XYZ file of C-alpha atoms in Angstrom:
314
model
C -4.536 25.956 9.460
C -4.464 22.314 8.279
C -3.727 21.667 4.590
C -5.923 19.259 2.984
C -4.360 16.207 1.696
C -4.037 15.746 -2.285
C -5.749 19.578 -2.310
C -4.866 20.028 -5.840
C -7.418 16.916 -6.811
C -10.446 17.993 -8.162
C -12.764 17.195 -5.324
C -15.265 19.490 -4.089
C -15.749 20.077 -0.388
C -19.076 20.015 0.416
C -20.681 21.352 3.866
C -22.637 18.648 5.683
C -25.106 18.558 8.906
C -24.040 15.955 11.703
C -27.083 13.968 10.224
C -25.581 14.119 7.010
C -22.129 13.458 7.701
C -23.478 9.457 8.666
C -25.768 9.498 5.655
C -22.221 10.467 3.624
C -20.469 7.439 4.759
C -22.984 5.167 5.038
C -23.413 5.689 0.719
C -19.735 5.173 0.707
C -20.150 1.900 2.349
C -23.337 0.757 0.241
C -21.769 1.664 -2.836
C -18.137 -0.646 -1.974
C -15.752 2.483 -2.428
C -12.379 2.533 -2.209
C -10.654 5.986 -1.155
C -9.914 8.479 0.999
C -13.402 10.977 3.139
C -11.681 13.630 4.148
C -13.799 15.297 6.762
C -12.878 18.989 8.120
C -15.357 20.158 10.822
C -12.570 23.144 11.541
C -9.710 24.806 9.427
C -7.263 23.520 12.281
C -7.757 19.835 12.053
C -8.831 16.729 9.468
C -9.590 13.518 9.751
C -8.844 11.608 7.250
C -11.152 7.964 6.791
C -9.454 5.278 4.470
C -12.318 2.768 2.826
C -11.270 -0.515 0.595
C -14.544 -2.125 -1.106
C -16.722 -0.133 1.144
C -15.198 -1.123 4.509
C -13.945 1.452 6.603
C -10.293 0.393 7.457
C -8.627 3.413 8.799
C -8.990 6.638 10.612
C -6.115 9.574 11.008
C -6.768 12.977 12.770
C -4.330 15.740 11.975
C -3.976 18.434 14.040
C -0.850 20.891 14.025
C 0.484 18.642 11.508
C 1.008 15.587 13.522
C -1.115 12.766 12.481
C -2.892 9.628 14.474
C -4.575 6.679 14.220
C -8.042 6.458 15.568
C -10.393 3.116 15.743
C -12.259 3.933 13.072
C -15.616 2.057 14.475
C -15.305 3.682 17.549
C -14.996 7.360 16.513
C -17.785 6.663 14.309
C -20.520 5.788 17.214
C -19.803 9.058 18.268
C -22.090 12.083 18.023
C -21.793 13.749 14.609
C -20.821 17.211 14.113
C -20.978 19.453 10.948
C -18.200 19.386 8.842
C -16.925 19.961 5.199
C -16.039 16.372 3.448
C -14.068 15.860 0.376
C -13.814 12.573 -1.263
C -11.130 10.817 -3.367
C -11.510 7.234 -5.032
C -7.912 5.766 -5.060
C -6.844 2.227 -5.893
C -6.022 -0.292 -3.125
C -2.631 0.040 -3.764
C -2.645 3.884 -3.548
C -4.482 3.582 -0.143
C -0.920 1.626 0.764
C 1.000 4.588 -0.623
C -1.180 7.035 1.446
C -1.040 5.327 4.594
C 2.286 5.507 4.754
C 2.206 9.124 3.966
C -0.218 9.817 6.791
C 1.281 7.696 9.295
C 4.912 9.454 8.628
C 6.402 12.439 10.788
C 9.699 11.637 10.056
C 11.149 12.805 6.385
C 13.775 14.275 4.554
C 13.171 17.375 2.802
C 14.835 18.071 -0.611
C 15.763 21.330 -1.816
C 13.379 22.180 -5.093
C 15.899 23.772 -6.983
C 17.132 23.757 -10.520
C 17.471 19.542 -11.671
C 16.337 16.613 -13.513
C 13.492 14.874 -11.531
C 14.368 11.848 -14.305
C 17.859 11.776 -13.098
C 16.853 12.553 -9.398
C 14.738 9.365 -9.928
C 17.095 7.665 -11.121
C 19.862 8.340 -7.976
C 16.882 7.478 -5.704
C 16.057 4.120 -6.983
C 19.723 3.029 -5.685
C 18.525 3.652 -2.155
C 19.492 0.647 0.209
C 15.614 0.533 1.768
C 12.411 1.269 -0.148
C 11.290 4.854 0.465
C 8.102 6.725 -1.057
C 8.532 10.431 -3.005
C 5.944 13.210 -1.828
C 6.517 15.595 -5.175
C 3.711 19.083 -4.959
C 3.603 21.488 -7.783
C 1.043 24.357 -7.487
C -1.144 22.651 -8.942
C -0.698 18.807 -8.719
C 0.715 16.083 -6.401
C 2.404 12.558 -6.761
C 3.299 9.609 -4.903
C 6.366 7.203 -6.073
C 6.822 3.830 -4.597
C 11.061 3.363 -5.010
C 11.880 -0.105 -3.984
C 15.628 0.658 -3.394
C 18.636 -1.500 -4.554
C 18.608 -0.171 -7.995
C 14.562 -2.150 -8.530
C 12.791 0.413 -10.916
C 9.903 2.701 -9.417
C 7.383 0.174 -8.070
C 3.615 3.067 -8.235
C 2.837 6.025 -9.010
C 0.210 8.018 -8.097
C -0.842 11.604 -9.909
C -3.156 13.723 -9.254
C -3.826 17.270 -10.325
C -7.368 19.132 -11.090
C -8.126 17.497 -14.603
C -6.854 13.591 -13.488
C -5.887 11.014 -11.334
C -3.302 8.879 -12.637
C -2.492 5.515 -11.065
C 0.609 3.301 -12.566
C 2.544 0.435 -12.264
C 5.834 2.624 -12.339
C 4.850 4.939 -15.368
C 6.139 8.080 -14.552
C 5.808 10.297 -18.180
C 2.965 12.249 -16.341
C 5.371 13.403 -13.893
C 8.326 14.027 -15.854
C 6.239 16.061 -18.351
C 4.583 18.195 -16.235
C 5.071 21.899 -16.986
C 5.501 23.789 -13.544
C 8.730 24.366 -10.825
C 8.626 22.018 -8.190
C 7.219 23.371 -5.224
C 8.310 20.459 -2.284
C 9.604 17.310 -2.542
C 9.904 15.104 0.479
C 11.511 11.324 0.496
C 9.923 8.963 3.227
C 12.199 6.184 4.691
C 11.140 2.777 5.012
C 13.297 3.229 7.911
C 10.678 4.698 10.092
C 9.038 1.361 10.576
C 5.878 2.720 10.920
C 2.458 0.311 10.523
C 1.790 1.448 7.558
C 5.394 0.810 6.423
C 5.172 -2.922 7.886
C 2.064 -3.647 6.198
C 3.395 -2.517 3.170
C 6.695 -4.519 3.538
C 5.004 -7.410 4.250
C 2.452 -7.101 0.968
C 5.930 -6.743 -1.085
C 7.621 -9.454 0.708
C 4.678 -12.541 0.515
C 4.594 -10.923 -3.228
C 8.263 -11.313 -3.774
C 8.515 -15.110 -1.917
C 5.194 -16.277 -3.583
C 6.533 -15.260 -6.762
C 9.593 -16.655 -6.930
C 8.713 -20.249 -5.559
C 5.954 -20.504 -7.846
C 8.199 -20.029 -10.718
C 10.736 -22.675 -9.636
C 7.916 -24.710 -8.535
C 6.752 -24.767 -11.922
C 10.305 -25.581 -13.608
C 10.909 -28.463 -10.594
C 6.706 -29.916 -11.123
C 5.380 -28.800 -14.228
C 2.351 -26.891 -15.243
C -0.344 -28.925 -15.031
C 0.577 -29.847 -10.930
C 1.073 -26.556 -10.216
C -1.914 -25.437 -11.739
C -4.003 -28.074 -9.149
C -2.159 -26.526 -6.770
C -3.108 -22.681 -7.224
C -6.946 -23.667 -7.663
C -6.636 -25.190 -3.986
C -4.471 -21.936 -2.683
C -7.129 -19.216 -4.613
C -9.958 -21.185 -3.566
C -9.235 -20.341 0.381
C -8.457 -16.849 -0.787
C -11.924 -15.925 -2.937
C -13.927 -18.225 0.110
C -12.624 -15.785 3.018
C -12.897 -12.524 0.586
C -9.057 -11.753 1.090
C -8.701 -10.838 -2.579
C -5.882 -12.021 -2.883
C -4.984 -14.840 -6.246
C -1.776 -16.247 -7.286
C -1.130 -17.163 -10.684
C 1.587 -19.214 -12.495
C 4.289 -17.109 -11.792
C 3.288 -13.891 -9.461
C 0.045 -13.001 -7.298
C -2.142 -10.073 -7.546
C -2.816 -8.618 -4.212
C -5.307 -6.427 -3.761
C -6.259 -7.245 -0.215
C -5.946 -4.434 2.141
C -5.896 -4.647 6.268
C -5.772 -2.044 9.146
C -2.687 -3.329 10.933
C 0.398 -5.694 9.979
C -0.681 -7.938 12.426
C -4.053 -8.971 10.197
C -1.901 -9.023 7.335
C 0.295 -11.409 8.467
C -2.658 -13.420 9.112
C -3.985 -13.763 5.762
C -0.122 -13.992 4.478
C 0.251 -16.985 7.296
C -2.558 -19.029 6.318
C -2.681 -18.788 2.391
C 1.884 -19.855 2.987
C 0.624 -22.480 5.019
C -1.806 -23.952 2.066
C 1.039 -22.745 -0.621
C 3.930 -24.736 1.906
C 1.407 -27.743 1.894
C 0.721 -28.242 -1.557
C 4.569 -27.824 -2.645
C 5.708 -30.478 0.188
C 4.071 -32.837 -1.374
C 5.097 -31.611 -4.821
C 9.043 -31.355 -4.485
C 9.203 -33.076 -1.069
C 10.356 -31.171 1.997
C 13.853 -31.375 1.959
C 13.496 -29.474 -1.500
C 10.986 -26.552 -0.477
C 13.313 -25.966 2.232
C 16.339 -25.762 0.039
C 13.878 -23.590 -2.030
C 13.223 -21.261 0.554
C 16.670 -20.432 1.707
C 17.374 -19.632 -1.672
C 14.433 -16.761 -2.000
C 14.781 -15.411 0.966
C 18.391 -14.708 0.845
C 17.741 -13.464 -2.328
C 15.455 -10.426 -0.453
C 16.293 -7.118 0.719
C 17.289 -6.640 4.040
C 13.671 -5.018 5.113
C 11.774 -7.939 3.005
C 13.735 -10.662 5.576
C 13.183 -8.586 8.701
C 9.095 -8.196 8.238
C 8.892 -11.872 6.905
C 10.999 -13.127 10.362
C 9.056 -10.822 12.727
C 5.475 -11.362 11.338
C 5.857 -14.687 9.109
C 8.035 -16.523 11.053
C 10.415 -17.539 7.871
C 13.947 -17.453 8.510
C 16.865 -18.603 5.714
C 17.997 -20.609 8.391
């Protein structure tokens, strides 16, 4: 038997025709959800459809516990069958969390024995490479989002029968919550699966963005960068990537099905962003500039912005 994902959620299966089962995701579509169908036409298998503002972006089948991608628009021209469905409404940036967890077959499992999950949290965050924490009690489930080199816990997500919790690295849910651990599993970054890479990348154009924009501000001013950022967010909101930077970070909730789209989106909006700031600072200056943040990177954050980006601190 396959266990259903997140089965501690409070999310009622409900039995569908093959008629049905379209009708079902076609409503998810109309009414621009974001979460996770879980559809079970067996006990032995899942499939598991990811949707961001109504879209359907990815498909996972897992059978005998190993999980795999599936082309989401051509699975669903197929013939229906009946099935069970469950449905969860997540976040964008828990649908990043989940891929990864659905994607990954390679994990190290941690003895649930007598400790501190605060203090075990706080070992973890000293990881060299970012990793995410699957934590099950009996009755509730969480994803963490550790960053590694000593960066504090990045997301959380909770979920038990009562809530679903989603933080920017709150984690008083967790550490409060009154039952033994039942597994805990820590999932390298080092696995270097697509969902891993798309994830990288997100946290790398987040981290580089970030940072120039800040000493683009102190080297400019305000008011020019400001002229700037309308120009950048302008191409964003036109092409729907949702996706705006601000004065001094960028809010990214733009979601894609592979690392290559991402780096895309990432490519085009760096190329506007690399544009602007030329003629700003100069290019001899946003060069100088860009050495300095991406040395400043983790290790993974320089790999995924050299194989997909391009950007080198040479």
């Amino acid at each position: 038997m396959t266990i259903s994902l997140f089965s501690s959620a409070q999310a009622e299966p409900v039995a569908v025709s093959p008629e049905n089962l379209a009708v079902s995701i076609k409503n998810l579509c109309r009414d621009l959800q974001t979460g996770i169908l879980e559809i079970a036409p067996d006990q032995d298998s899942r499939h598991y459809l990811l949707f961001v503002r109504g879209q359907p972006l990815n498909l996972y089948r897992q059978q005998n516990g190993a999980p795999e991608r599936l082309d989401p628009e051509t699975w669903l021209q197929k013939p229906g069958q009946p099935a069970t469905l469950r449905a969860l409404s997540l976040t964008p940036h828990a649908i990043r969390l989940v891929k990864i967890l659905l994607e990954q077959t390679t994990h190290s499992i941690i003895p649930c024995q007598s400790f501190s999950l605060e203090e075990q949290v706080e070992n973890w965050v000293q990881n060299p490479v970012p990793a995410v924490l699957h934590l099950r009690w009996q009755t509730a489930e969480a994803l963490i989002m550790l960053p590694g080199q000593g960066k504090p816990v990045h997301y959380t997500l909770f979920l038990s029968s009562d809530q679903i919790l989603h933080s920017a690295g709150g984690m008083m849910a967790l550490y409060g919550w009154k039952e033994p651990c039942a597994s805990l599993r820590l999932l390298s970054s080092e696995a270097a699966t697509p969902a891993w890479q798309e994830y990288l990348l997100y946290y790398s154009f987040s981290w580089l963005v970030s940072h120039l924009l800040e000493r683009l501000r102190q080297l400019a001013g305000p008011l020019r960068l400001n002229t700037m950022l309308r120009e950048v967010n302008f191409t964003a909101n036109a092409r729907q990537w949702n996706i705006e930077m601000l004065k001094t970070s960028v809010t990214d909730q733009a979601i894609f099905s592979h690392p290559a789209q991402s780096a895309e989106v990432y490519s085009r909006l760096l190329e506007i962003l690399f544009q602007h700031a030329e003629q700003l600072i100069g290019a001899e200056l946003l060069a100088s500039l860009l050495r300095e943040t991406v040395l400043r990177m983790p290790a993974p954050s320089r790999s995924v912005l050299q194989e997909y980006l391009l950007i080198t601190p040479a």
